[in-house]
């Protein structure tokens, strides 16, 4: 049952994040700093064993990059939801702290800051980008909204699975 909840929770929280971010991008409160094709390219190259790029935009394109952006994005959300559920299972006090899913979502900011951005060629915390503060802000908004999606799931649906 935990696998089913992990999948549904990950999809829900990722979709909630996508809706929130899309809304904020349209209102120019944050900006999209990378094209979906580049994220798909990054993921596909990792499957081929290449993990670091000087500039992902100068790396040769591969087939179906947009599709693989979508797949990898939701797969990461599902895995993160699974990690949260595992932590909740192993540490029951997490279950009784309503704010924990939000904190967990915000904590996942370490993934883009210390893994995604450097491997795309943007450096730690986007240090090589002239838009580093904007990228950091966008990442914070993205992961906070992911955490909010986890929180909404826990409050609304988690009891159906426990």
mmCIF file with all atom_site columns, C-alpha atoms in Angstrom:
data_model
loop_
_atom_site.group_PDB
_atom_site.id
_atom_site.type_symbol
_atom_site.label_atom_id
_atom_site.label_alt_id
_atom_site.label_comp_id
_atom_site.label_asym_id
_atom_site.label_entity_id
_atom_site.label_seq_id
_atom_site.pdbx_PDB_ins_code
_atom_site.Cartn_x
_atom_site.Cartn_y
_atom_site.Cartn_z
_atom_site.occupancy
_atom_site.B_iso_or_equiv
_atom_site.pdbx_formal_charge
_atom_site.auth_seq_id
_atom_site.auth_comp_id
_atom_site.auth_asym_id
_atom_site.auth_atom_id
_atom_site.pdbx_PDB_model_num
ATOM 1   C CA . UNK A 1 1   ? 0.000  0.000  0.000   1.00 0.00 ? 1   UNK A CA 1
ATOM 2   C CA . UNK A 1 2   ? 2.923  2.348  0.718   1.00 0.00 ? 2   UNK A CA 1
ATOM 3   C CA . UNK A 1 3   ? 4.100  1.985  -2.912  1.00 0.00 ? 3   UNK A CA 1
ATOM 4   C CA . UNK A 1 4   ? 0.697  3.073  -4.218  1.00 0.00 ? 4   UNK A CA 1
ATOM 5   C CA . UNK A 1 5   ? 0.636  6.043  -1.853  1.00 0.00 ? 5   UNK A CA 1
ATOM 6   C CA . UNK A 1 6   ? 4.212  6.941  -2.774  1.00 0.00 ? 6   UNK A CA 1
ATOM 7   C CA . UNK A 1 7   ? 3.301  7.051  -6.463  1.00 0.00 ? 7   UNK A CA 1
ATOM 8   C CA . UNK A 1 8   ? 0.068  8.985  -5.962  1.00 0.00 ? 8   UNK A CA 1
ATOM 9   C CA . UNK A 1 9   ? 1.571  11.370 -3.418  1.00 0.00 ? 9   UNK A CA 1
ATOM 10  C CA . UNK A 1 10  ? 4.612  12.045 -5.621  1.00 0.00 ? 10  UNK A CA 1
ATOM 11  C CA . UNK A 1 11  ? 2.449  12.725 -8.664  1.00 0.00 ? 11  UNK A CA 1
ATOM 12  C CA . UNK A 1 12  ? 0.104  14.943 -6.641  1.00 0.00 ? 12  UNK A CA 1
ATOM 13  C CA . UNK A 1 13  ? 2.884  17.025 -5.038  1.00 0.00 ? 13  UNK A CA 1
ATOM 14  C CA . UNK A 1 14  ? 4.782  17.385 -8.320  1.00 0.00 ? 14  UNK A CA 1
ATOM 15  C CA . UNK A 1 15  ? 1.623  18.382 -10.183 1.00 0.00 ? 15  UNK A CA 1
ATOM 16  C CA . UNK A 1 16  ? 0.760  20.874 -7.433  1.00 0.00 ? 16  UNK A CA 1
ATOM 17  C CA . UNK A 1 17  ? 4.263  22.315 -7.796  1.00 0.00 ? 17  UNK A CA 1
ATOM 18  C CA . UNK A 1 18  ? 3.874  22.545 -11.579 1.00 0.00 ? 18  UNK A CA 1
ATOM 19  C CA . UNK A 1 19  ? 0.523  24.351 -11.249 1.00 0.00 ? 19  UNK A CA 1
ATOM 20  C CA . UNK A 1 20  ? 1.883  26.790 -8.676  1.00 0.00 ? 20  UNK A CA 1
ATOM 21  C CA . UNK A 1 21  ? 5.053  27.494 -10.625 1.00 0.00 ? 21  UNK A CA 1
ATOM 22  C CA . UNK A 1 22  ? 3.129  27.899 -13.890 1.00 0.00 ? 22  UNK A CA 1
ATOM 23  C CA . UNK A 1 23  ? 0.833  30.428 -12.218 1.00 0.00 ? 23  UNK A CA 1
ATOM 24  C CA . UNK A 1 24  ? 3.776  32.396 -10.796 1.00 0.00 ? 24  UNK A CA 1
ATOM 25  C CA . UNK A 1 25  ? 5.763  32.312 -14.053 1.00 0.00 ? 25  UNK A CA 1
ATOM 26  C CA . UNK A 1 26  ? 2.777  33.707 -15.989 1.00 0.00 ? 26  UNK A CA 1
ATOM 27  C CA . UNK A 1 27  ? 2.627  36.591 -13.523 1.00 0.00 ? 27  UNK A CA 1
ATOM 28  C CA . UNK A 1 28  ? 6.405  37.073 -13.828 1.00 0.00 ? 28  UNK A CA 1
ATOM 29  C CA . UNK A 1 29  ? 6.922  36.583 -10.083 1.00 0.00 ? 29  UNK A CA 1
ATOM 30  C CA . UNK A 1 30  ? 9.523  33.916 -10.845 1.00 0.00 ? 30  UNK A CA 1
ATOM 31  C CA . UNK A 1 31  ? 11.082 32.905 -14.135 1.00 0.00 ? 31  UNK A CA 1
ATOM 32  C CA . UNK A 1 32  ? 11.753 29.608 -15.793 1.00 0.00 ? 32  UNK A CA 1
ATOM 33  C CA . UNK A 1 33  ? 15.529 29.483 -16.101 1.00 0.00 ? 33  UNK A CA 1
ATOM 34  C CA . UNK A 1 34  ? 15.857 26.263 -18.075 1.00 0.00 ? 34  UNK A CA 1
ATOM 35  C CA . UNK A 1 35  ? 13.932 24.782 -20.955 1.00 0.00 ? 35  UNK A CA 1
ATOM 36  C CA . UNK A 1 36  ? 12.275 21.378 -20.476 1.00 0.00 ? 36  UNK A CA 1
ATOM 37  C CA . UNK A 1 37  ? 14.326 19.984 -23.348 1.00 0.00 ? 37  UNK A CA 1
ATOM 38  C CA . UNK A 1 38  ? 17.545 20.754 -21.458 1.00 0.00 ? 38  UNK A CA 1
ATOM 39  C CA . UNK A 1 39  ? 16.302 18.898 -18.369 1.00 0.00 ? 39  UNK A CA 1
ATOM 40  C CA . UNK A 1 40  ? 15.333 15.914 -20.524 1.00 0.00 ? 40  UNK A CA 1
ATOM 41  C CA . UNK A 1 41  ? 18.757 16.054 -22.198 1.00 0.00 ? 41  UNK A CA 1
ATOM 42  C CA . UNK A 1 42  ? 20.437 16.114 -18.768 1.00 0.00 ? 42  UNK A CA 1
ATOM 43  C CA . UNK A 1 43  ? 18.477 13.060 -17.644 1.00 0.00 ? 43  UNK A CA 1
ATOM 44  C CA . UNK A 1 44  ? 19.103 11.122 -20.867 1.00 0.00 ? 44  UNK A CA 1
ATOM 45  C CA . UNK A 1 45  ? 22.829 11.844 -20.721 1.00 0.00 ? 45  UNK A CA 1
ATOM 46  C CA . UNK A 1 46  ? 22.918 10.575 -17.131 1.00 0.00 ? 46  UNK A CA 1
ATOM 47  C CA . UNK A 1 47  ? 21.438 7.292  -18.383 1.00 0.00 ? 47  UNK A CA 1
ATOM 48  C CA . UNK A 1 48  ? 24.358 7.197  -20.844 1.00 0.00 ? 48  UNK A CA 1
ATOM 49  C CA . UNK A 1 49  ? 26.875 7.819  -18.037 1.00 0.00 ? 49  UNK A CA 1
ATOM 50  C CA . UNK A 1 50  ? 27.580 11.522 -18.607 1.00 0.00 ? 50  UNK A CA 1
ATOM 51  C CA . UNK A 1 51  ? 26.800 13.456 -15.423 1.00 0.00 ? 51  UNK A CA 1
ATOM 52  C CA . UNK A 1 52  ? 28.488 16.843 -15.831 1.00 0.00 ? 52  UNK A CA 1
ATOM 53  C CA . UNK A 1 53  ? 28.171 19.381 -18.653 1.00 0.00 ? 53  UNK A CA 1
ATOM 54  C CA . UNK A 1 54  ? 30.022 22.640 -19.188 1.00 0.00 ? 54  UNK A CA 1
ATOM 55  C CA . UNK A 1 55  ? 26.768 24.055 -20.532 1.00 0.00 ? 55  UNK A CA 1
ATOM 56  C CA . UNK A 1 56  ? 23.788 21.757 -21.073 1.00 0.00 ? 56  UNK A CA 1
ATOM 57  C CA . UNK A 1 57  ? 22.514 24.089 -23.793 1.00 0.00 ? 57  UNK A CA 1
ATOM 58  C CA . UNK A 1 58  ? 25.639 23.375 -25.864 1.00 0.00 ? 58  UNK A CA 1
ATOM 59  C CA . UNK A 1 59  ? 25.396 19.613 -25.371 1.00 0.00 ? 59  UNK A CA 1
ATOM 60  C CA . UNK A 1 60  ? 24.043 17.851 -28.489 1.00 0.00 ? 60  UNK A CA 1
ATOM 61  C CA . UNK A 1 61  ? 20.289 17.287 -28.395 1.00 0.00 ? 61  UNK A CA 1
ATOM 62  C CA . UNK A 1 62  ? 18.798 13.809 -28.058 1.00 0.00 ? 62  UNK A CA 1
ATOM 63  C CA . UNK A 1 63  ? 15.462 12.331 -29.110 1.00 0.00 ? 63  UNK A CA 1
ATOM 64  C CA . UNK A 1 64  ? 12.341 12.876 -26.973 1.00 0.00 ? 64  UNK A CA 1
ATOM 65  C CA . UNK A 1 65  ? 13.944 15.318 -24.542 1.00 0.00 ? 65  UNK A CA 1
ATOM 66  C CA . UNK A 1 66  ? 10.651 16.960 -23.548 1.00 0.00 ? 66  UNK A CA 1
ATOM 67  C CA . UNK A 1 67  ? 9.082  13.577 -22.795 1.00 0.00 ? 67  UNK A CA 1
ATOM 68  C CA . UNK A 1 68  ? 12.079 12.578 -20.668 1.00 0.00 ? 68  UNK A CA 1
ATOM 69  C CA . UNK A 1 69  ? 11.912 15.888 -18.808 1.00 0.00 ? 69  UNK A CA 1
ATOM 70  C CA . UNK A 1 70  ? 8.344  15.035 -17.840 1.00 0.00 ? 70  UNK A CA 1
ATOM 71  C CA . UNK A 1 71  ? 9.208  11.423 -16.923 1.00 0.00 ? 71  UNK A CA 1
ATOM 72  C CA . UNK A 1 72  ? 12.268 12.362 -14.852 1.00 0.00 ? 72  UNK A CA 1
ATOM 73  C CA . UNK A 1 73  ? 10.491 15.258 -13.135 1.00 0.00 ? 73  UNK A CA 1
ATOM 74  C CA . UNK A 1 74  ? 7.606  13.079 -11.940 1.00 0.00 ? 74  UNK A CA 1
ATOM 75  C CA . UNK A 1 75  ? 9.889  10.138 -11.150 1.00 0.00 ? 75  UNK A CA 1
ATOM 76  C CA . UNK A 1 76  ? 11.957 12.356 -8.856  1.00 0.00 ? 76  UNK A CA 1
ATOM 77  C CA . UNK A 1 77  ? 8.741  13.588 -7.186  1.00 0.00 ? 77  UNK A CA 1
ATOM 78  C CA . UNK A 1 78  ? 7.620  9.995  -6.622  1.00 0.00 ? 78  UNK A CA 1
ATOM 79  C CA . UNK A 1 79  ? 10.999 9.011  -5.169  1.00 0.00 ? 79  UNK A CA 1
ATOM 80  C CA . UNK A 1 80  ? 11.006 12.029 -2.842  1.00 0.00 ? 80  UNK A CA 1
ATOM 81  C CA . UNK A 1 81  ? 7.468  11.220 -1.679  1.00 0.00 ? 81  UNK A CA 1
ATOM 82  C CA . UNK A 1 82  ? 8.662  7.671  -0.991  1.00 0.00 ? 82  UNK A CA 1
ATOM 83  C CA . UNK A 1 83  ? 11.573 8.976  1.056   1.00 0.00 ? 83  UNK A CA 1
ATOM 84  C CA . UNK A 1 84  ? 9.196  11.124 3.091   1.00 0.00 ? 84  UNK A CA 1
ATOM 85  C CA . UNK A 1 85  ? 6.840  8.191  3.715   1.00 0.00 ? 85  UNK A CA 1
ATOM 86  C CA . UNK A 1 86  ? 9.781  5.968  4.674   1.00 0.00 ? 86  UNK A CA 1
ATOM 87  C CA . UNK A 1 87  ? 11.032 8.585  7.144   1.00 0.00 ? 87  UNK A CA 1
ATOM 88  C CA . UNK A 1 88  ? 7.547  8.891  8.595   1.00 0.00 ? 88  UNK A CA 1
ATOM 89  C CA . UNK A 1 89  ? 7.366  5.109  8.952   1.00 0.00 ? 89  UNK A CA 1
ATOM 90  C CA . UNK A 1 90  ? 10.754 4.880  10.682  1.00 0.00 ? 90  UNK A CA 1
ATOM 91  C CA . UNK A 1 91  ? 10.287 7.964  12.854  1.00 0.00 ? 91  UNK A CA 1
ATOM 92  C CA . UNK A 1 92  ? 6.647  8.120  13.989  1.00 0.00 ? 92  UNK A CA 1
ATOM 93  C CA . UNK A 1 93  ? 7.048  11.556 15.605  1.00 0.00 ? 93  UNK A CA 1
ATOM 94  C CA . UNK A 1 94  ? 7.205  12.961 12.066  1.00 0.00 ? 94  UNK A CA 1
ATOM 95  C CA . UNK A 1 95  ? 3.624  11.812 11.587  1.00 0.00 ? 95  UNK A CA 1
ATOM 96  C CA . UNK A 1 96  ? 2.408  14.066 14.399  1.00 0.00 ? 96  UNK A CA 1
ATOM 97  C CA . UNK A 1 97  ? 4.105  17.233 13.179  1.00 0.00 ? 97  UNK A CA 1
ATOM 98  C CA . UNK A 1 98  ? 1.811  18.760 10.549  1.00 0.00 ? 98  UNK A CA 1
ATOM 99  C CA . UNK A 1 99  ? 4.530  21.012 9.177   1.00 0.00 ? 99  UNK A CA 1
ATOM 100 C CA . UNK A 1 100 ? 7.017  18.183 8.454   1.00 0.00 ? 100 UNK A CA 1
ATOM 101 C CA . UNK A 1 101 ? 5.970  17.573 4.811   1.00 0.00 ? 101 UNK A CA 1
ATOM 102 C CA . UNK A 1 102 ? 6.477  21.275 4.086   1.00 0.00 ? 102 UNK A CA 1
ATOM 103 C CA . UNK A 1 103 ? 9.889  21.292 5.788   1.00 0.00 ? 103 UNK A CA 1
ATOM 104 C CA . UNK A 1 104 ? 10.856 18.120 3.911   1.00 0.00 ? 104 UNK A CA 1
ATOM 105 C CA . UNK A 1 105 ? 9.821  19.705 0.584   1.00 0.00 ? 105 UNK A CA 1
ATOM 106 C CA . UNK A 1 106 ? 11.872 22.815 1.298   1.00 0.00 ? 106 UNK A CA 1
ATOM 107 C CA . UNK A 1 107 ? 14.840 20.640 2.326   1.00 0.00 ? 107 UNK A CA 1
ATOM 108 C CA . UNK A 1 108 ? 14.801 18.988 -1.103  1.00 0.00 ? 108 UNK A CA 1
ATOM 109 C CA . UNK A 1 109 ? 16.250 22.277 -2.381  1.00 0.00 ? 109 UNK A CA 1
ATOM 110 C CA . UNK A 1 110 ? 19.652 20.653 -1.878  1.00 0.00 ? 110 UNK A CA 1
ATOM 111 C CA . UNK A 1 111 ? 19.029 18.571 -5.014  1.00 0.00 ? 111 UNK A CA 1
ATOM 112 C CA . UNK A 1 112 ? 19.019 21.414 -7.537  1.00 0.00 ? 112 UNK A CA 1
ATOM 113 C CA . UNK A 1 113 ? 21.497 23.600 -5.672  1.00 0.00 ? 113 UNK A CA 1
ATOM 114 C CA . UNK A 1 114 ? 24.140 20.918 -5.225  1.00 0.00 ? 114 UNK A CA 1
ATOM 115 C CA . UNK A 1 115 ? 23.367 18.395 -7.976  1.00 0.00 ? 115 UNK A CA 1
ATOM 116 C CA . UNK A 1 116 ? 21.233 19.696 -10.862 1.00 0.00 ? 116 UNK A CA 1
ATOM 117 C CA . UNK A 1 117 ? 22.665 23.198 -11.279 1.00 0.00 ? 117 UNK A CA 1
ATOM 118 C CA . UNK A 1 118 ? 26.334 22.126 -11.103 1.00 0.00 ? 118 UNK A CA 1
ATOM 119 C CA . UNK A 1 119 ? 25.777 19.230 -13.502 1.00 0.00 ? 119 UNK A CA 1
ATOM 120 C CA . UNK A 1 120 ? 24.046 21.558 -15.992 1.00 0.00 ? 120 UNK A CA 1
ATOM 121 C CA . UNK A 1 121 ? 27.093 23.814 -15.949 1.00 0.00 ? 121 UNK A CA 1
ATOM 122 C CA . UNK A 1 122 ? 25.595 26.551 -13.752 1.00 0.00 ? 122 UNK A CA 1
ATOM 123 C CA . UNK A 1 123 ? 27.763 25.820 -10.678 1.00 0.00 ? 123 UNK A CA 1
ATOM 124 C CA . UNK A 1 124 ? 26.857 25.302 -7.033  1.00 0.00 ? 124 UNK A CA 1
ATOM 125 C CA . UNK A 1 125 ? 23.900 27.512 -6.137  1.00 0.00 ? 125 UNK A CA 1
ATOM 126 C CA . UNK A 1 126 ? 23.975 28.781 -9.764  1.00 0.00 ? 126 UNK A CA 1
ATOM 127 C CA . UNK A 1 127 ? 27.249 30.578 -8.989  1.00 0.00 ? 127 UNK A CA 1
ATOM 128 C CA . UNK A 1 128 ? 28.255 30.637 -12.683 1.00 0.00 ? 128 UNK A CA 1
ATOM 129 C CA . UNK A 1 129 ? 25.013 32.242 -13.813 1.00 0.00 ? 129 UNK A CA 1
ATOM 130 C CA . UNK A 1 130 ? 24.444 35.993 -14.057 1.00 0.00 ? 130 UNK A CA 1
ATOM 131 C CA . UNK A 1 131 ? 20.888 35.242 -12.817 1.00 0.00 ? 131 UNK A CA 1
ATOM 132 C CA . UNK A 1 132 ? 21.942 33.302 -9.719  1.00 0.00 ? 132 UNK A CA 1
ATOM 133 C CA . UNK A 1 133 ? 19.642 35.100 -7.263  1.00 0.00 ? 133 UNK A CA 1
ATOM 134 C CA . UNK A 1 134 ? 16.667 34.656 -9.549  1.00 0.00 ? 134 UNK A CA 1
ATOM 135 C CA . UNK A 1 135 ? 17.472 30.952 -9.997  1.00 0.00 ? 135 UNK A CA 1
ATOM 136 C CA . UNK A 1 136 ? 17.860 30.458 -6.241  1.00 0.00 ? 136 UNK A CA 1
ATOM 137 C CA . UNK A 1 137 ? 14.533 32.222 -5.652  1.00 0.00 ? 137 UNK A CA 1
ATOM 138 C CA . UNK A 1 138 ? 12.819 30.110 -8.309  1.00 0.00 ? 138 UNK A CA 1
ATOM 139 C CA . UNK A 1 139 ? 14.249 26.909 -6.771  1.00 0.00 ? 139 UNK A CA 1
ATOM 140 C CA . UNK A 1 140 ? 13.011 27.942 -3.332  1.00 0.00 ? 140 UNK A CA 1
ATOM 141 C CA . UNK A 1 141 ? 9.525  28.634 -4.656  1.00 0.00 ? 141 UNK A CA 1
ATOM 142 C CA . UNK A 1 142 ? 9.491  25.325 -6.580  1.00 0.00 ? 142 UNK A CA 1
ATOM 143 C CA . UNK A 1 143 ? 10.512 23.209 -3.607  1.00 0.00 ? 143 UNK A CA 1
ATOM 144 C CA . UNK A 1 144 ? 8.318  25.077 -1.140  1.00 0.00 ? 144 UNK A CA 1
ATOM 145 C CA . UNK A 1 145 ? 5.335  24.430 -3.402  1.00 0.00 ? 145 UNK A CA 1
ATOM 146 C CA . UNK A 1 146 ? 6.363  20.761 -3.672  1.00 0.00 ? 146 UNK A CA 1
ATOM 147 C CA . UNK A 1 147 ? 6.414  20.623 0.140   1.00 0.00 ? 147 UNK A CA 1
ATOM 148 C CA . UNK A 1 148 ? 3.014  22.297 0.248   1.00 0.00 ? 148 UNK A CA 1
ATOM 149 C CA . UNK A 1 149 ? 1.751  19.624 -2.153  1.00 0.00 ? 149 UNK A CA 1
ATOM 150 C CA . UNK A 1 150 ? 3.092  16.943 0.201   1.00 0.00 ? 150 UNK A CA 1
ATOM 151 C CA . UNK A 1 151 ? 1.386  18.683 3.121   1.00 0.00 ? 151 UNK A CA 1
ATOM 152 C CA . UNK A 1 152 ? -1.945 18.881 1.293   1.00 0.00 ? 152 UNK A CA 1
ATOM 153 C CA . UNK A 1 153 ? -1.667 15.181 0.453   1.00 0.00 ? 153 UNK A CA 1
ATOM 154 C CA . UNK A 1 154 ? -0.885 14.217 4.058   1.00 0.00 ? 154 UNK A CA 1
ATOM 155 C CA . UNK A 1 155 ? -3.800 16.257 5.420   1.00 0.00 ? 155 UNK A CA 1
ATOM 156 C CA . UNK A 1 156 ? -6.278 15.189 2.739   1.00 0.00 ? 156 UNK A CA 1
ATOM 157 C CA . UNK A 1 157 ? -5.447 11.623 1.704   1.00 0.00 ? 157 UNK A CA 1
ATOM 158 C CA . UNK A 1 158 ? -2.809 10.001 3.933   1.00 0.00 ? 158 UNK A CA 1
ATOM 159 C CA . UNK A 1 159 ? -5.356 8.540  6.374   1.00 0.00 ? 159 UNK A CA 1
ATOM 160 C CA . UNK A 1 160 ? -6.795 6.498  3.495   1.00 0.00 ? 160 UNK A CA 1
ATOM 161 C CA . UNK A 1 161 ? -3.511 4.600  3.262   1.00 0.00 ? 161 UNK A CA 1
ATOM 162 C CA . UNK A 1 162 ? -2.647 4.095  6.934   1.00 0.00 ? 162 UNK A CA 1
#
